């Protein structure tokens, strides 16, 4: 009988017993490492005695239910001519199924111990020629060409990985991903939903997301704390005519606090100064001098909030006028009292166009879009 340790990370039988694990979903033994036994721990971590320690920090929760694995492969609609990209193959439960359906699989795995087990299992099935393994962090690896993605990904890198796929250089047909249920709900959220956030906005611009099925946490070894869902992300055939780098920076500016009104967000001193700097750099409409040191300050220094603009210096006077310009753009189409979490992509694109018409452009100076995608930080909280 399969013995599962409730939400505990431990060891699973390695090398020898993994073939059995795949075919029968049964572990003869599943036990915690005795922390006092350092030598034993090292050996078991390395798999020297046939055991492999699973690391929570790397999201190592293995999916063992054959029915669910089959269902994921079936829903992915893999063609016999396809090259599949798999992120985090682990010990190969899904990889072996993918190799049955596809022409080839490129698997990106960070953990060398997993790679060893995977390669051994695949070799035992005689299909090693159709598997390419890249032993690297998937966020840093350059992906070779692929047709589709199918993966049970480590949940800790969900945001940057999804961003890397849908905003990346490689085109592909679809990505079938097993994700943390809550994260999947956020990906599929619509404007006005409580889960709707910048991630949903950015993904929706370039892709459609379809729900496939929920997967209980009990289907994983070891059992994680959260349930999962499978979704299919399909890049849109035609992406709207927008500069993606600017869109990325614009949504970052709007969603600083997704529940704040846009009026409140764009009144913030930091935001005004940042956009003014870009406006001056662009020098787009000859009005620039007005915002460097303007005398037309309307005395609007009554903002008590420290975050907002006070009109004490020459530069700030220019900024105060520029702030009025920003507010003018928002008011021109009734955006001032609206919250970004309730706006559709069409409305956000309209607002960006209005800013651009006023010579106001967005650029993320702190980080490039690529750097942000590759970051482990939760970019879309
Ligand atoms: C949730 S497990 C999935 C394992 C296997 N696909 C399965 O379904 O049984 C995630 C796998 O991703 C690997 N991993 C974690 N972080 C990674 C990263 N940054 N890049 C590539 N692989 C990673 C882990 O070592 C682990 O093998």
mmCIF file of N, CA and C and ligand atoms in Angstrom, residues 55 57-64 69 86-95 108-111 114 134 136-139 151-155 157 178 220 376, ligand 1:
data_model
loop_
_atom_site.group_PDB
_atom_site.id
_atom_site.type_symbol
_atom_site.label_atom_id
_atom_site.label_comp_id
_atom_site.label_asym_id
_atom_site.label_seq_id
_atom_site.Cartn_x
_atom_site.Cartn_y
_atom_site.Cartn_z
ATOM 1 N N UNK A 55 13.139 17.669 -1.819
ATOM 2 C CA UNK A 55 13.318 18.990 -1.213
ATOM 3 C C UNK A 55 12.096 19.880 -1.434
ATOM 4 N N UNK A 57 11.978 22.980 -0.802
ATOM 5 C CA UNK A 57 12.403 24.267 -1.369
ATOM 6 C C UNK A 57 12.415 24.232 -2.903
ATOM 7 N N UNK A 58 12.508 23.037 -3.475
ATOM 8 C CA UNK A 58 12.490 22.919 -4.946
ATOM 9 C C UNK A 58 11.121 22.440 -5.446
ATOM 10 N N UNK A 59 10.145 22.461 -4.557
ATOM 11 C CA UNK A 59 8.787 22.076 -4.968
ATOM 12 C C UNK A 59 8.692 20.633 -5.420
ATOM 13 N N UNK A 60 9.457 19.764 -4.772
ATOM 14 C CA UNK A 60 9.500 18.367 -5.244
ATOM 15 C C UNK A 60 8.336 17.544 -4.702
ATOM 16 N N UNK A 61 7.196 17.702 -5.352
ATOM 17 C CA UNK A 61 6.012 16.898 -5.056
ATOM 18 C C UNK A 61 5.712 16.093 -6.312
ATOM 19 N N UNK A 62 5.864 14.790 -6.230
ATOM 20 C CA UNK A 62 5.749 13.961 -7.430
ATOM 21 C C UNK A 62 4.303 13.509 -7.635
ATOM 22 N N UNK A 63 3.868 13.601 -8.865
ATOM 23 C CA UNK A 63 2.513 13.180 -9.208
ATOM 24 C C UNK A 63 2.569 11.705 -9.608
ATOM 25 N N UNK A 64 1.846 10.871 -8.883
ATOM 26 C CA UNK A 64 1.998 9.427 -9.113
ATOM 27 C C UNK A 64 0.743 8.775 -9.690
ATOM 28 N N UNK A 69 -2.034 11.443 -14.827
ATOM 29 C CA UNK A 69 -0.924 11.664 -15.779
ATOM 30 C C UNK A 69 -1.405 11.418 -17.211
ATOM 31 N N UNK A 86 9.294 20.088 -21.175
ATOM 32 C CA UNK A 86 8.807 19.781 -19.827
ATOM 33 C C UNK A 86 9.708 20.495 -18.819
ATOM 34 N N UNK A 87 9.095 21.276 -17.937
ATOM 35 C CA UNK A 87 9.855 21.959 -16.892
ATOM 36 C C UNK A 87 9.724 21.136 -15.615
ATOM 37 N N UNK A 88 10.832 20.760 -15.028
ATOM 38 C CA UNK A 88 10.777 20.000 -13.772
ATOM 39 C C UNK A 88 10.284 18.578 -13.959
ATOM 40 N N UNK A 89 10.988 17.761 -14.716
ATOM 41 C CA UNK A 89 10.539 16.370 -14.946
ATOM 42 C C UNK A 89 10.626 15.496 -13.693
ATOM 43 N N UNK A 90 11.427 15.924 -12.704
ATOM 44 C CA UNK A 90 11.585 15.111 -11.496
ATOM 45 C C UNK A 90 12.107 13.739 -11.853
ATOM 46 N N UNK A 91 11.451 12.710 -11.308
ATOM 47 C CA UNK A 91 11.911 11.339 -11.558
ATOM 48 C C UNK A 91 11.339 10.758 -12.844
ATOM 49 N N UNK A 92 10.549 11.554 -13.575
ATOM 50 C CA UNK A 92 10.138 11.131 -14.916
ATOM 51 C C UNK A 92 8.748 10.534 -15.048
ATOM 52 N N UNK A 93 7.899 10.677 -14.023
ATOM 53 C CA UNK A 93 6.554 10.088 -14.114
ATOM 54 C C UNK A 93 5.800 10.574 -15.350
ATOM 55 N N UNK A 94 5.873 11.890 -15.580
ATOM 56 C CA UNK A 94 5.184 12.475 -16.733
ATOM 57 C C UNK A 94 6.024 12.313 -18.003
ATOM 58 N N UNK A 95 7.336 12.411 -17.857
ATOM 59 C CA UNK A 95 8.240 12.363 -19.023
ATOM 60 C C UNK A 95 8.035 11.085 -19.834
ATOM 61 N N UNK A 108 13.793 20.280 -18.626
ATOM 62 C CA UNK A 108 14.679 21.201 -17.903
ATOM 63 C C UNK A 108 14.516 20.953 -16.407
ATOM 64 N N UNK A 109 15.551 20.459 -15.782
ATOM 65 C CA UNK A 109 15.479 20.053 -14.359
ATOM 66 C C UNK A 109 16.680 20.645 -13.604
ATOM 67 N N UNK A 110 16.410 21.237 -12.466
ATOM 68 C CA UNK A 110 17.461 21.920 -11.708
ATOM 69 C C UNK A 110 18.283 20.956 -10.844
ATOM 70 N N UNK A 111 17.681 19.830 -10.489
ATOM 71 C CA UNK A 111 18.293 18.938 -9.502
ATOM 72 C C UNK A 111 19.009 17.770 -10.203
ATOM 73 N N UNK A 114 17.808 14.247 -9.587
ATOM 74 C CA UNK A 114 16.598 13.889 -10.345
ATOM 75 C C UNK A 114 16.968 13.504 -11.777
ATOM 76 N N UNK A 134 18.198 19.267 -19.934
ATOM 77 C CA UNK A 134 18.984 20.471 -19.619
ATOM 78 C C UNK A 134 18.971 20.586 -18.103
ATOM 79 N N UNK A 136 19.424 22.672 -15.459
ATOM 80 C CA UNK A 136 19.569 24.102 -15.172
ATOM 81 C C UNK A 136 18.296 24.640 -14.538
ATOM 82 N N UNK A 137 18.402 25.808 -13.970
ATOM 83 C CA UNK A 137 17.233 26.541 -13.505
ATOM 84 C C UNK A 137 16.421 26.960 -14.739
ATOM 85 N N UNK A 138 15.158 26.571 -14.780
ATOM 86 C CA UNK A 138 14.333 26.860 -15.974
ATOM 87 C C UNK A 138 14.185 28.364 -16.209
ATOM 88 N N UNK A 139 14.343 29.154 -15.170
ATOM 89 C CA UNK A 139 14.207 30.604 -15.356
ATOM 90 C C UNK A 139 15.435 31.197 -16.034
ATOM 91 N N UNK A 151 3.789 20.250 -18.282
ATOM 92 C CA UNK A 151 4.638 20.171 -17.087
ATOM 93 C C UNK A 151 3.853 20.287 -15.783
ATOM 94 N N UNK A 152 4.373 19.579 -14.799
ATOM 95 C CA UNK A 152 3.940 19.746 -13.408
ATOM 96 C C UNK A 152 5.056 20.587 -12.785
ATOM 97 N N UNK A 153 4.855 21.891 -12.770
ATOM 98 C CA UNK A 153 5.974 22.790 -12.456
ATOM 99 C C UNK A 153 6.143 23.000 -10.947
ATOM 100 N N UNK A 154 7.360 23.390 -10.517
ATOM 101 C CA UNK A 154 7.529 23.762 -9.105
ATOM 102 C C UNK A 154 6.774 25.068 -8.866
ATOM 103 N N UNK A 155 5.878 25.065 -7.886
ATOM 104 C CA UNK A 155 4.972 26.205 -7.724
ATOM 105 C C UNK A 155 5.688 27.509 -7.376
ATOM 106 N N UNK A 157 8.051 28.947 -8.763
ATOM 107 C CA UNK A 157 8.482 29.775 -9.899
ATOM 108 C C UNK A 157 7.335 30.012 -10.894
ATOM 109 N N UNK A 178 0.358 22.113 -14.673
ATOM 110 C CA UNK A 178 -0.228 21.772 -13.377
ATOM 111 C C UNK A 178 0.259 22.834 -12.409
ATOM 112 N N UNK A 220 -0.242 13.666 -4.740
ATOM 113 C CA UNK A 220 1.195 13.924 -4.816
ATOM 114 C C UNK A 220 1.938 13.258 -3.663
ATOM 115 N N UNK A 376 12.992 35.485 -9.069
ATOM 116 C CA UNK A 376 12.237 34.539 -8.255
ATOM 117 C C UNK A 376 11.204 35.256 -7.401
HETATM 118 C C1 LIG B 1 6.396 19.380 -8.703
HETATM 119 S S1 LIG B 1 7.876 18.511 -9.081
HETATM 120 C C2 LIG B 1 7.321 17.650 -10.503
HETATM 121 C C3 LIG B 1 8.048 16.379 -10.756
HETATM 122 C C4 LIG B 1 7.465 15.508 -11.879
HETATM 123 N N1 LIG B 1 7.238 16.269 -13.078
HETATM 124 C C5 LIG B 1 6.196 14.845 -11.433
HETATM 125 O O1 LIG B 1 5.131 15.283 -11.877
HETATM 126 O O2 LIG B 1 6.245 13.894 -10.668
HETATM 127 C C6 LIG B 1 8.864 19.849 -9.699
HETATM 128 C C7 LIG B 1 10.221 19.507 -10.252
HETATM 129 O O3 LIG B 1 10.836 20.726 -10.687
HETATM 130 C C8 LIG B 1 12.202 20.769 -10.304
HETATM 131 N N2 LIG B 1 12.573 22.188 -10.171
HETATM 132 C C9 LIG B 1 12.446 23.006 -9.096
HETATM 133 N N3 LIG B 1 12.849 24.255 -9.391
HETATM 134 C C10 LIG B 1 13.242 24.236 -10.688
HETATM 135 C C11 LIG B 1 13.765 25.217 -11.563
HETATM 136 N N4 LIG B 1 13.953 26.481 -11.164
HETATM 137 N N5 LIG B 1 14.087 24.851 -12.823
HETATM 138 C C12 LIG B 1 13.898 23.566 -13.246
HETATM 139 N N6 LIG B 1 13.401 22.605 -12.455
HETATM 140 C C13 LIG B 1 13.065 22.914 -11.190
HETATM 141 C C14 LIG B 1 12.248 20.000 -9.004
HETATM 142 O O4 LIG B 1 13.535 19.510 -8.732
HETATM 143 C C15 LIG B 1 11.211 18.904 -9.277
HETATM 144 O O5 LIG B 1 11.823 17.797 -9.862
#
